[in-house]
Amino acid sequence: MSKVSVAGSKGVMPTVIETIHELNLVHLSDYDGSWEGFDNGNPIEGADDASEKLVTVRALESTLDLSESEDVEPQRGRLAEDWENRLEEIRTRVNELDDQRSDVRDDLRQVEERIDRVAPFAELGIDLDLLSGYETIDVVVGEGRVAAIEEALEASDEIRAYETFTGGDVVAVAAAPTEDAGANPIDDALVGVEFTRHEVPDTEKSPSAYVDELESRKADLESRLEEIDAELAEIRLDEGPFLLQAENELSIEVQRAEAPLQFATTDRAFVAEGWIPTDEYDRLGSALRDAVGDSVEIEELERADYDRHGAHSHTEEVQKGAPAAEAEDDEPSPEADEEPQKAVTDGGSAVTMGDEPPTVQNNPGPAKPFEVLVQAVNRPKYSELDPTIFLFLTFPAFFGFMIGDVGYGILYVAIGAYMATQFDSKGITSLGGVAIWAGVFTILFGIIYGEIFGLHILGEVLFHDLLHSELLPLNKGLEPAAADFALGWMVVSVLAGIVHLNIGYILDFYENLSHGVKDAVFHSGSWLLMLNGIWIWIFSRQAAGTKPGFLFETFASDGPFPIGFTGFPEWVLVTIPLGFADFPLSAPLLVFFIGFALLIISEPIEAVEFIDVIVNVFSYTRMGAVLLAKAGMAFVVNLLFFGGYEDPEGAFHFLRNHEPSYVAEHYGEGAEVIFGGLMHSGTAGLLGGLVILVVGHLVVLALGVTSAGLQAVRLEYVEFFNKFYDGGGEKYEPFGHDRTYSED
């Protein structure tokens, strides 16, 4: 990316703005007001009028639901000369219909409320004119317990006689007050009683006739509402293409008119800065020279490059006035009259200070959806590595490791495909792509585990019957006979954490190379040495008696993952006498202490965090925990439906093909039925079990996102990104507008 400056007289500023806008290449920098003698520019004449019309168009589109309409064909070409008159006619017509629609909706709401209010009186079956208009008695209608109401009336000193009438849940009370009673004796008597009062409608008709009248009025209003909606729909079809075209044209006009707000201007001149892809610099210069000739001066102030790996390699200053090609190939002449230009604000040629180049994330197609996860933290700076590709390589693997089920994986792929193809939102489609990849890895790990919806059918058919494999499928460790797998997966999670964190520190080392090898070694190499030194020591045989046995048993020849590893050698270099004991200094510990010493020398404050090389790795054991938790949930769902038993050797089996009685008949003593299963409990049990089976697996599917998904994201954001990633970059948004409907 290159930082460019365009300066010229105000007379050519509108033409320059139009030219740059049509190129749609320059990411404008905001002038910060610090350059002496220059102020931020004012919008070009007509900006307010264009903004007002744009607001009008968008309001009309909202009223007509034009953004949600799929039956409007866009109008292309140029706007007609009388487009403003046409817009005003549409505005008047639509606003009148919208006002009428609002009035009709208000009337309809009032009618519906009146229908709701009169419904209780219909239950009473008493004409409405009989419930009001008396001078010597009070009448109240409402809902409440009749016994409690009558008890309260009996106890009242202000009521000498009363009568209650009921219909459904509605109670009408007619009461004769005493001579010294207050204004509302019934209300006073019912204080403390649960009673909901209904206002008596002001009509002499019977409740049923009154409801019929209201229903007729409601039908008329609904009919009128449909007529208005039909008229608005007709306008949407007829005028929608014009409104879309007008919005496109006005958006361009407003964007152009407000561009000077980002410029530095005087009464007669302007200066604009921005970032542009370096290989487009000559195109920008040619376009501006064709438009205004020599009336503007174009300079490339600064150039920031990416290396072949996509990382920022250097930023160089470009000599004032040098074309892009010359700046790349020629050395500055010692006799040059002018100094290289710098981003300063004290009178140099640059207006702004310290704005980094904007960022364009350009990842391979398969990794593209994962950009949304990176942007959820922050967009990468131009000067740092984009971690999207590493997120693509690790996040689906972590997710698949934790869920590991072919059935769930197929559903995740299907859900992701639906999100990616059926929504217009870029965020949702990107998440759909993430879900597809997460589902693919869930299927892959499901094959390794031999599971489909928590059942081991796949493992039995694929690995036992077809491939006759003893190594696969791998057990998740829920069965008593395979409990060593449970601890084994924790060890595997730790190893995944060590590898993942090593990648993070290596990336940090690579990033710090731009500041020199020494800085990279001290700042990043120290953590690499500590991380690998301490964990090689933990997996070594030194002090093996004080370490958990499963560290050395997990990969032993008779362990759950039989590769023959029982720990690294002790590698003791020297024994150091400490007075109270001898300390055997091994090679891994020496590596750790060297890294710790480098960290103290370079960053003494960070030295207190040296324990992170252990704590951060332990954080990855959450993957093993989620794996066991999700497997346990699926196990319980299947156990409730199918039932299961434990054979004499401690292995677990679901009762998919056998009745519970099969266990005693086949094994005799030593086997135990854990649960008989709802599918073996009659028709009612079978139906209820099917509901539990379906709902249960849907719950596991959903919780897979909220547990495995969130835990995988957390490991990426907190443990991995913190090692090398800052973020805070600005999106590359060139000044310009795609003409979707209009034509220049």
XYZ file of C-alpha atoms in Angstrom:
744
model
C 0.000 0.000 0.000
C 1.206 3.532 -0.765
C 0.360 6.759 1.012
C -0.431 9.383 -1.628
C -1.061 13.088 -1.482
C -3.090 15.108 -3.982
C -2.862 18.920 -3.789
C -4.336 21.583 -6.010
C -6.518 24.642 -6.266
C -10.079 24.591 -5.048
C -11.314 25.274 -8.535
C -10.452 21.751 -9.643
C -11.422 20.040 -6.377
C -14.886 18.878 -7.577
C -13.316 17.317 -10.692
C -10.591 15.652 -8.623
C -13.198 14.263 -6.238
C -15.276 12.914 -9.109
C -12.230 11.295 -10.716
C -11.042 9.647 -7.500
C -14.585 8.514 -6.749
C -14.938 6.806 -10.121
C -11.603 5.015 -9.668
C -12.782 3.602 -6.333
C -9.174 3.021 -5.228
C -8.127 5.599 -2.619
C -8.763 4.986 1.076
C -8.975 8.597 2.282
C -7.201 9.668 5.469
C -8.973 12.078 7.807
C -7.231 15.403 8.261
C -6.742 15.967 11.986
C -6.655 19.792 11.826
C -3.064 20.068 13.012
C -1.419 21.498 9.886
C -0.892 25.231 10.280
C -3.017 27.346 7.975
C -5.302 24.508 6.891
C -8.786 23.617 8.095
C -11.130 20.768 7.309
C -13.075 21.501 4.142
C -16.783 22.197 3.804
C -19.242 20.062 1.842
C -19.700 20.993 -1.796
C -22.740 23.128 -2.592
C -25.879 21.025 -2.880
C -24.841 18.457 -0.269
C -27.698 19.335 2.090
C -30.287 19.085 -0.662
C -28.933 15.737 -1.843
C -28.824 14.404 1.727
C -32.431 15.455 2.287
C -33.567 13.730 -0.891
C -31.595 10.617 0.030
C -33.346 10.482 3.405
C -36.690 10.837 1.595
C -35.901 7.990 -0.812
C -34.790 5.654 1.959
C -37.879 6.500 4.015
C -40.069 5.633 1.017
C -38.188 2.363 0.524
C -38.794 1.508 4.162
C -42.509 2.310 3.927
C -42.835 0.209 0.785
C -40.725 -2.651 2.233
C -38.634 -2.294 -0.885
C -35.487 -3.747 0.690
C -37.336 -7.028 1.341
C -39.016 -7.189 -2.046
C -37.700 -9.755 -4.511
C -40.120 -8.913 -7.329
C -38.680 -5.491 -8.251
C -36.427 -5.336 -11.283
C -33.828 -2.543 -11.022
C -34.052 0.373 -13.435
C -30.812 1.076 -15.250
C -29.530 3.975 -17.276
C -29.633 7.666 -16.441
C -32.221 9.411 -14.297
C -34.741 11.451 -16.284
C -34.564 15.246 -16.061
C -37.855 15.465 -14.151
C -36.876 12.813 -11.577
C -37.250 15.271 -8.685
C -40.880 15.983 -9.592
C -41.512 12.276 -9.884
C -39.951 11.712 -6.462
C -42.177 14.385 -4.904
C -45.300 12.843 -6.455
C -44.364 9.423 -5.085
C -43.618 10.920 -1.657
C -47.007 12.662 -1.507
C -48.906 9.595 -2.646
C -47.096 7.152 -0.368
C -47.330 9.404 2.682
C -51.071 9.840 2.199
C -51.565 6.087 1.972
C -49.264 5.498 4.931
C -51.209 8.023 7.024
C -54.464 6.343 6.041
C -53.000 2.965 6.936
C -51.937 4.261 10.349
C -55.432 5.681 10.990
C -57.094 2.430 9.926
C -54.758 0.412 12.121
C -55.556 2.659 15.092
C -59.302 2.265 14.494
C -58.885 -1.487 14.077
C -56.958 -1.730 17.323
C -59.674 0.204 19.164
C -62.397 -2.046 17.720
C -60.504 -5.168 18.748
C -60.063 -3.769 22.251
C -63.813 -3.061 22.455
C -64.581 -6.600 21.292
C -62.275 -7.944 23.987
C -63.968 -5.731 26.594
C -67.510 -6.804 25.678
C -66.702 -10.528 25.592
C -67.158 -10.989 29.368
C -70.607 -9.388 29.213
C -71.676 -11.863 26.556
C -71.020 -14.625 29.099
C -73.426 -12.957 31.544
C -76.250 -12.880 29.004
C -77.572 -9.571 30.404
C -78.390 -6.636 28.145
C -75.793 -3.923 28.515
C -78.348 -1.172 29.188
C -79.429 -3.045 32.335
C -75.944 -2.782 33.857
C -75.825 0.986 34.266
C -77.924 4.144 34.658
C -79.419 3.501 38.163
C -79.747 6.143 40.851
C -80.374 3.987 43.936
C -78.194 0.973 43.272
C -74.602 0.431 42.098
C -73.712 -2.182 39.493
C -70.182 -3.548 39.013
C -69.030 -6.263 36.589
C -65.753 -8.125 36.810
C -63.967 -11.414 37.421
C -63.247 -12.993 40.790
C -64.278 -15.727 43.223
C -68.012 -15.416 43.925
C -67.702 -16.740 47.487
C -65.019 -14.194 48.403
C -67.014 -11.366 46.779
C -70.219 -12.222 48.621
C -68.359 -12.583 51.918
C -66.865 -9.110 51.475
C -70.277 -7.627 50.605
C -71.863 -9.250 53.675
C -69.203 -7.725 55.887
C -69.523 -4.223 54.462
C -71.355 -1.585 56.566
C -72.073 0.512 53.484
C -74.217 -2.083 51.678
C -77.674 -2.994 52.953
C -78.585 -5.443 50.153
C -76.964 -6.972 47.113
C -77.435 -9.558 44.375
C -74.831 -11.383 42.262
C -75.228 -12.721 38.740
C -72.673 -15.073 37.200
C -71.858 -16.353 33.757
C -68.651 -18.290 33.201
C -65.902 -16.485 35.108
C -67.766 -13.161 35.063
C -69.671 -11.803 38.078
C -72.138 -8.896 38.094
C -72.864 -7.296 41.473
C -75.932 -5.113 42.035
C -75.901 -3.524 45.489
C -78.075 -1.037 47.368
C -75.876 1.243 49.497
C -76.772 2.646 52.899
C -77.671 6.296 53.281
C -74.230 7.196 54.672
C -72.262 5.139 52.112
C -69.464 6.624 50.088
C -69.385 7.273 46.361
C -68.250 3.731 45.440
C -69.513 1.347 48.121
C -68.950 -1.857 46.119
C -65.356 -0.931 45.318
C -64.756 -0.071 48.972
C -66.209 -3.409 50.061
C -64.046 -5.399 47.634
C -60.746 -3.900 48.780
C -58.458 -6.852 49.507
C -60.470 -9.226 47.308
C -58.988 -10.439 44.017
C -61.402 -8.817 41.600
C -60.761 -7.548 38.044
C -63.303 -4.916 37.103
C -64.681 -4.484 33.542
C -66.049 -1.168 32.306
C -69.597 -1.443 30.965
C -69.739 -0.474 27.248
C -71.884 2.595 26.542
C -74.629 1.045 24.396
C -78.221 -0.067 24.745
C -77.756 -3.184 22.624
C -77.416 -6.709 23.850
C -73.830 -7.998 24.126
C -74.257 -10.325 21.154
C -75.695 -7.567 18.938
C -72.958 -5.198 20.045
C -70.291 -7.790 19.219
C -71.857 -8.382 15.801
C -71.732 -4.645 15.120
C -68.076 -4.469 16.172
C -67.183 -7.522 14.116
C -68.788 -5.921 11.060
C -66.796 -2.748 11.685
C -63.645 -4.822 12.095
C -64.246 -6.578 8.775
C -64.686 -3.203 7.021
C -61.445 -1.883 8.493
C -59.522 -5.033 7.556
C -60.882 -4.763 4.030
C -59.773 -1.139 3.817
C -56.349 -2.093 5.182
C -55.981 -4.715 2.462
C -56.915 -2.114 -0.180
C -54.234 0.284 1.107
C -51.618 -2.475 1.220
C -52.541 -3.438 -2.338
C -52.100 0.181 -3.486
C -48.707 0.385 -1.761
C -47.695 -2.929 -3.331
C -48.646 -1.558 -6.736
C -46.517 1.527 -6.110
C -43.636 -0.698 -5.008
C -43.786 -2.586 -8.304
C -44.217 0.527 -10.446
C -41.876 2.948 -8.690
C -39.493 0.603 -6.862
C -36.938 0.416 -9.715
C -36.865 4.212 -9.913
C -36.387 4.565 -6.141
C -33.505 2.075 -6.135
C -31.867 3.953 -8.975
C -32.412 7.314 -7.252
C -30.944 6.012 -3.984
C -27.856 4.777 -5.820
C -27.362 8.097 -7.579
C -28.012 10.213 -4.477
C -25.661 8.073 -2.368
C -22.906 8.777 -4.870
C -23.721 12.495 -4.946
C -23.738 12.797 -1.143
C -20.503 10.835 -0.808
C -18.802 13.124 -3.309
C -20.217 16.294 -1.796
C -19.057 15.424 1.725
C -15.545 14.322 0.724
C -13.965 17.745 1.509
C -14.700 17.125 5.189
C -11.676 14.782 5.110
C -9.442 17.246 3.226
C -7.147 19.995 4.464
C -8.184 23.251 2.790
C -7.442 26.959 2.647
C -9.463 29.601 0.841
C -7.826 28.667 -2.453
C -6.217 25.237 -2.122
C -6.791 21.743 -0.855
C -4.664 18.759 0.115
C -6.026 15.209 0.347
C -4.224 12.102 1.516
C -5.043 8.448 1.359
C -3.813 4.909 0.882
C -3.843 3.089 -2.429
C -2.484 -0.271 -3.646
C 1.041 0.518 -4.829
C 0.567 -1.016 -8.259
C -2.411 1.334 -8.828
C -0.418 4.537 -8.206
C 0.388 5.145 -11.887
C -3.260 4.606 -12.794
C -4.304 7.236 -10.245
C -1.780 9.735 -11.599
C -2.811 9.149 -15.201
C -6.525 9.541 -14.419
C -5.998 12.813 -12.548
C -3.719 14.248 -15.233
C -6.294 13.348 -17.884
C -8.997 15.084 -15.838
C -7.292 18.311 -14.713
C -3.897 18.328 -16.429
C -1.151 19.972 -14.362
C -3.573 21.662 -11.963
C -2.810 19.147 -9.202
C 0.381 17.767 -7.709
C 0.403 14.039 -6.940
C 2.979 12.585 -4.556
C 3.694 9.141 -3.180
C 4.706 9.855 0.401
C 5.212 6.408 1.844
C 5.166 2.794 0.769
C 4.409 -0.210 2.957
C 5.022 -3.658 1.532
C 3.979 -7.219 2.262
C 6.537 -9.971 1.831
C 5.843 -13.187 -0.092
C 4.270 -14.758 3.013
C 1.684 -11.977 3.293
C 3.386 -10.318 6.262
C 4.359 -6.657 6.469
C 8.031 -6.413 5.599
C 8.947 -2.730 5.645
C 7.780 0.825 5.212
C 9.929 3.112 3.110
C 9.825 6.823 2.571
C 9.441 7.855 -1.056
C 11.149 10.950 -2.364
C 8.851 13.847 -3.074
C 7.473 13.825 -6.589
C 9.034 10.483 -7.587
C 6.773 8.273 -9.707
C 6.082 4.828 -8.376
C 8.296 3.023 -10.900
C 11.255 5.326 -10.342
C 10.906 5.110 -6.580
C 11.294 1.362 -6.753
C 14.289 1.227 -9.081
C 16.357 4.359 -8.490
C 18.456 5.396 -5.527
C 17.902 8.990 -4.372
C 20.538 11.330 -5.759
C 22.949 12.863 -3.244
C 22.400 16.177 -4.988
C 18.636 16.041 -4.556
C 17.330 19.382 -3.403
C 14.466 17.975 -1.367
C 14.398 15.613 1.581
C 12.323 12.415 1.609
C 8.810 13.123 2.778
C 7.704 11.973 6.213
C 4.314 11.736 7.886
C 4.517 14.938 9.920
C 2.141 17.697 10.865
C 4.485 20.603 11.410
C 4.674 21.985 7.901
C 5.825 18.973 5.858
C 3.955 17.813 2.822
C 1.928 15.202 4.698
C -1.242 16.237 6.448
C -1.940 13.437 8.873
C 0.344 11.666 11.280
C 0.679 8.031 12.215
C -2.260 6.499 10.357
C -1.359 2.965 9.379
C -2.278 1.562 5.995
C -5.731 -0.029 5.865
C -5.949 -3.799 5.852
C -7.183 -6.061 3.090
C -7.696 -9.629 4.296
C -7.048 -11.825 1.288
C -7.120 -15.450 2.417
C -7.617 -18.596 0.313
C -11.246 -19.524 -0.394
C -11.526 -22.336 2.190
C -10.138 -20.091 4.940
C -12.204 -17.032 3.946
C -15.162 -17.754 6.302
C -12.819 -17.732 9.306
C -12.084 -14.042 8.775
C -15.323 -13.314 10.633
C -13.888 -15.008 13.757
C -10.730 -12.904 13.513
C -12.743 -9.716 13.030
C -14.800 -10.583 16.109
C -11.630 -9.836 18.080
C -10.267 -7.116 15.835
C -9.148 -6.711 12.264
C -5.400 -7.331 11.866
C -3.181 -4.320 11.424
C -1.477 -3.845 8.088
C 1.851 -4.390 9.868
C 1.045 -7.777 11.418
C 0.323 -11.287 10.266
C -3.290 -12.226 9.543
C -4.023 -15.242 11.795
C -7.019 -16.401 9.740
C -5.164 -19.267 8.077
C -4.009 -20.620 11.457
C -7.533 -20.347 12.815
C -8.727 -22.296 9.779
C -6.156 -25.036 10.445
C -6.803 -25.422 14.183
C -10.332 -24.345 15.162
C -12.210 -27.081 13.189
C -9.726 -29.676 14.458
C -10.316 -28.644 18.090
C -14.084 -28.688 17.549
C -14.054 -32.047 15.809
C -11.814 -33.534 18.509
C -14.284 -32.512 21.231
C -17.480 -33.721 19.488
C -16.127 -36.539 17.306
C -19.332 -38.101 15.998
C -20.274 -38.836 12.378
C -23.991 -38.230 12.953
C -23.525 -34.850 14.619
C -20.918 -33.911 12.020
C -23.332 -34.539 9.143
C -25.931 -32.319 10.832
C -23.364 -29.549 11.402
C -22.406 -29.688 7.719
C -26.074 -29.536 6.699
C -26.782 -26.587 9.007
C -23.668 -24.793 7.782
C -24.599 -25.367 4.139
C -28.064 -23.930 4.780
C -26.594 -20.839 6.467
C -24.048 -20.339 3.696
C -26.548 -20.609 0.837
C -29.860 -19.285 2.144
C -28.839 -15.982 3.762
C -27.676 -12.684 2.289
C -25.820 -11.585 5.432
C -22.059 -11.927 5.012
C -21.680 -12.675 8.726
C -24.198 -15.527 8.665
C -22.803 -17.023 5.451
C -19.283 -16.891 6.934
C -20.473 -18.642 10.086
C -22.096 -21.202 7.812
C -18.709 -21.859 6.214
C -17.146 -22.232 9.660
C -19.894 -24.702 10.607
C -19.240 -26.753 7.464
C -15.553 -27.121 8.266
C -16.313 -27.859 11.931
C -18.747 -30.534 10.773
C -16.208 -32.075 8.398
C -13.667 -32.480 11.198
C -16.396 -33.762 13.510
C -17.054 -36.484 10.924
C -13.329 -37.286 10.616
C -12.878 -37.649 14.362
C -16.177 -39.528 14.515
C -14.677 -42.108 12.146
C -11.595 -42.361 14.388
C -13.827 -42.839 17.432
C -16.167 -45.136 15.468
C -19.287 -43.283 16.687
C -22.526 -42.160 15.075
C -24.954 -40.419 17.422
C -23.098 -41.912 20.373
C -23.414 -45.498 19.128
C -20.386 -47.628 18.198
C -22.049 -49.121 15.115
C -19.566 -47.446 12.761
C -16.564 -48.805 14.639
C -17.956 -52.323 14.692
C -18.755 -52.370 10.973
C -15.818 -50.378 9.567
C -12.861 -51.306 11.750
C -13.821 -54.691 13.230
C -15.772 -56.368 10.433
C -14.200 -54.799 7.309
C -10.669 -53.714 8.251
C -10.088 -56.103 11.184
C -8.202 -53.326 12.984
C -7.183 -53.653 16.607
C -5.922 -50.065 16.971
C -9.062 -48.298 15.764
C -11.607 -47.153 16.707
C -10.269 -45.204 19.669
C -12.418 -45.299 22.797
C -13.585 -42.086 24.476
C -13.157 -43.662 27.897
C -16.657 -43.756 29.388
C -16.662 -47.513 29.994
C -15.022 -48.904 33.138
C -12.942 -51.258 30.991
C -11.539 -48.313 29.005
C -11.109 -45.751 31.786
C -7.431 -45.245 30.903
C -8.599 -43.521 27.688
C -10.224 -40.754 29.748
C -6.878 -39.716 31.251
C -5.222 -40.392 27.908
C -7.355 -37.775 26.190
C -6.263 -35.247 28.820
C -2.635 -35.970 27.911
C -3.458 -35.625 24.205
C -5.124 -32.265 24.964
C -1.957 -31.113 26.744
C 0.182 -32.100 23.756
C -2.197 -30.216 21.426
C -1.776 -27.180 23.667
C 2.025 -27.428 23.558
C 2.000 -27.572 19.745
C -0.550 -24.748 19.456
C 1.350 -22.435 21.801
C 4.626 -23.216 20.035
C 3.033 -22.022 16.792
C 1.930 -18.828 18.546
C 5.400 -18.104 19.947
C 7.056 -18.934 16.605
C 4.745 -16.457 14.874
C 5.639 -13.873 17.510
C 9.332 -14.635 16.900
C 8.793 -14.137 13.184
C 6.960 -10.850 13.740
C 9.726 -9.565 16.031
C 12.408 -10.297 13.448
C 11.419 -6.989 11.868
C 12.928 -5.329 14.972
C 16.099 -7.429 14.783
C 17.227 -10.935 15.643
C 18.218 -9.908 19.154
C 14.745 -8.605 19.959
C 13.136 -11.756 18.550
C 15.423 -14.035 20.570
C 14.993 -12.182 23.847
C 11.288 -11.387 23.560
C 9.924 -14.528 21.852
C 12.735 -17.047 22.001
C 12.730 -16.859 25.800
C 9.128 -18.094 25.935
C 9.847 -20.830 23.382
C 12.761 -22.084 25.472
C 10.750 -22.008 28.702
C 7.686 -23.694 27.186
C 9.547 -26.571 25.582
C 12.134 -26.938 28.338
C 9.629 -27.324 31.168
C 7.294 -29.669 29.278
C 10.066 -31.922 28.011
C 11.181 -32.139 31.638
C 7.615 -32.939 32.769
C 7.490 -35.818 30.271
C 11.010 -36.999 31.190
C 11.838 -39.818 33.598
C 13.604 -37.466 36.000
C 11.700 -37.547 39.330
C 9.207 -39.922 37.673
C 8.040 -41.183 41.061
C 6.607 -37.770 41.930
C 4.766 -37.340 38.606
C 1.362 -38.808 37.625
C 1.765 -42.286 36.197
C -0.531 -41.676 33.233
C 2.075 -39.303 31.730
C 4.196 -42.344 30.955
C 1.457 -44.947 30.558
C -0.727 -43.194 27.949
C 1.653 -43.898 25.042
C 3.290 -47.032 26.429
C 3.073 -50.284 24.466
C 0.228 -51.476 26.677
C -1.430 -48.053 27.011
C -4.481 -46.626 25.242
C -2.277 -45.152 22.471
C 0.431 -47.813 22.075
C 3.356 -46.096 20.331
C 5.978 -47.274 22.839
C 6.745 -43.920 24.492
C 7.320 -44.132 28.238
C 8.967 -40.745 28.784
C 12.085 -38.849 27.727
C 15.422 -39.829 29.283
C 16.612 -37.963 32.380
C 19.398 -36.155 30.466
C 21.105 -35.044 33.718
C 24.063 -32.792 32.885
C 25.413 -32.009 36.329
C 24.442 -32.432 39.947
C 24.538 -29.180 41.902
C 25.040 -29.476 45.687
C 22.688 -27.115 47.516
C 23.650 -28.016 51.075
C 20.290 -29.480 52.086
C 20.091 -31.635 48.934
C 21.697 -32.268 45.561
C 19.934 -30.790 42.535
C 20.336 -32.759 39.278
C 20.332 -30.200 36.468
C 19.005 -31.858 33.322
C 19.150 -30.538 29.767
C 15.416 -29.619 29.633
C 15.671 -27.679 32.899
C 18.780 -25.891 31.618
C 16.848 -24.854 28.509
C 14.037 -23.570 30.732
C 16.426 -21.558 32.935
C 18.165 -20.058 29.886
C 14.791 -18.899 28.578
C 13.876 -17.530 31.998
C 17.159 -15.599 32.167
C 16.581 -14.102 28.701
C 13.094 -13.010 29.771
C 14.426 -11.319 32.923
C 17.022 -9.453 30.872
C 14.562 -8.283 28.197
C 11.270 -7.886 30.083
C 11.778 -8.033 33.874
C 8.110 -7.227 34.531
C 6.972 -10.230 32.469
C 9.220 -12.547 34.438
C 6.522 -12.902 37.107
C 4.335 -14.545 34.437
C 6.796 -17.364 33.696
C 4.306 -19.857 35.140
C 2.097 -19.180 32.081
C 4.073 -21.778 30.124
C 2.475 -24.379 32.405
C -0.896 -22.777 33.140
C -1.683 -21.968 29.498
C -1.029 -25.561 28.459
C -3.240 -26.911 31.239
C -6.013 -24.727 29.835
C -6.181 -27.064 26.839
C -7.364 -29.930 29.045
C -10.810 -28.386 28.645
C -10.868 -30.102 25.246
C -10.599 -33.523 26.864
C -13.197 -32.532 29.460
C -15.697 -31.417 26.795
C -15.029 -34.608 24.803
C -15.969 -36.720 27.843
C -18.936 -34.512 28.758
C -20.511 -34.604 25.289
C -19.859 -38.338 24.966
C -21.465 -38.839 28.386
C -24.583 -36.901 27.387
C -25.022 -38.908 24.182
C -24.386 -42.086 26.200
C -27.182 -41.244 28.664
C -29.660 -40.458 25.866
C -28.935 -43.768 24.140
C -28.973 -45.687 27.435
C -32.457 -44.381 28.258
C -33.803 -45.519 24.902
C -31.880 -48.705 24.072
C -30.842 -49.834 27.542
C -27.458 -51.402 28.166
C -25.464 -53.973 30.078
C -21.930 -54.612 31.269
C -20.362 -57.949 30.342
C -18.167 -59.979 32.726
C -15.015 -58.274 31.346
C -16.319 -54.796 32.177
C -17.136 -53.791 28.578
C -20.392 -51.920 27.963
C -22.969 -52.801 25.289
C -26.264 -51.187 24.265
C -29.311 -53.461 23.998
C -29.971 -52.499 20.389
C -30.690 -55.992 19.086
C -31.569 -57.915 22.244
C -34.084 -57.910 25.066
C -32.766 -57.430 28.626
C -33.355 -61.146 29.245
C -30.637 -61.897 26.689
C -27.936 -60.871 29.166
C -28.688 -63.573 31.730
C -29.328 -66.175 29.016
C -26.084 -65.482 27.177
C -23.643 -64.664 29.956
C -25.171 -66.178 33.053
C -23.571 -64.699 36.169
C -21.042 -61.875 35.969
C -22.998 -59.674 33.533
C -25.251 -56.896 34.741
C -28.119 -55.031 33.074
C -27.606 -51.320 33.794
C -30.967 -50.203 32.402
C -33.597 -52.136 30.503
C -34.325 -49.364 27.987
C -37.593 -47.624 27.093
C -37.715 -49.374 23.702
C -38.175 -52.647 25.580
C -40.914 -51.257 27.875
C -44.016 -51.593 25.716
C -45.683 -49.267 23.235
C -45.946 -46.284 25.612
C -42.307 -46.665 26.623
C -41.238 -46.932 22.994
C -43.086 -43.738 21.984
C -41.814 -41.820 24.988
C -38.325 -43.160 24.367
C -38.362 -41.972 20.758
C -39.172 -38.440 21.956
C -36.320 -38.598 24.476
C -33.962 -39.991 21.823
C -34.668 -37.238 19.285
C -34.868 -34.319 21.734
C -31.854 -35.571 23.665
C -29.615 -35.730 20.614
C -30.829 -32.293 19.483
C -29.836 -30.922 22.888
C -26.395 -32.528 22.593
C -26.115 -31.063 19.085
C -26.947 -27.564 20.343
C -24.719 -27.806 23.400
C -21.906 -28.890 21.108
C -21.920 -25.352 19.700
C -22.144 -23.608 23.057
C -19.516 -25.791 24.730
C -17.132 -27.179 22.116
C -17.502 -24.123 19.882
C -17.006 -21.560 22.624
C -14.167 -23.484 24.245
C -12.341 -23.801 20.924
C -12.829 -20.083 20.249
C -11.587 -19.265 23.743
C -8.391 -21.273 23.222
C -7.791 -19.408 19.966
C -8.513 -15.940 21.333
C -7.042 -16.148 24.835
C -4.218 -18.676 24.664
C -3.139 -18.452 21.006
C -3.790 -14.880 19.840
C -2.290 -13.365 22.985
C 1.111 -14.700 21.994
C 1.504 -12.698 18.787
C -1.654 -10.819 17.781
C -2.712 -7.247 18.613
C -5.318 -6.327 16.005
C -6.769 -2.859 15.657
C -6.390 -2.513 11.911
C -8.661 -0.417 9.716
C -10.625 -1.953 6.868
C -9.639 -0.858 3.374
C -12.657 1.151 2.203
C -11.805 3.065 -0.964
C -13.576 6.310 -1.680
C -16.074 5.397 -4.367
C -19.352 3.648 -4.991
C -20.385 0.752 -7.170
C -23.092 1.882 -9.560
C -25.573 -0.920 -8.990
C -28.519 0.645 -10.791
C -27.543 4.074 -12.114
C -25.219 5.033 -14.944
C -22.627 7.799 -15.136
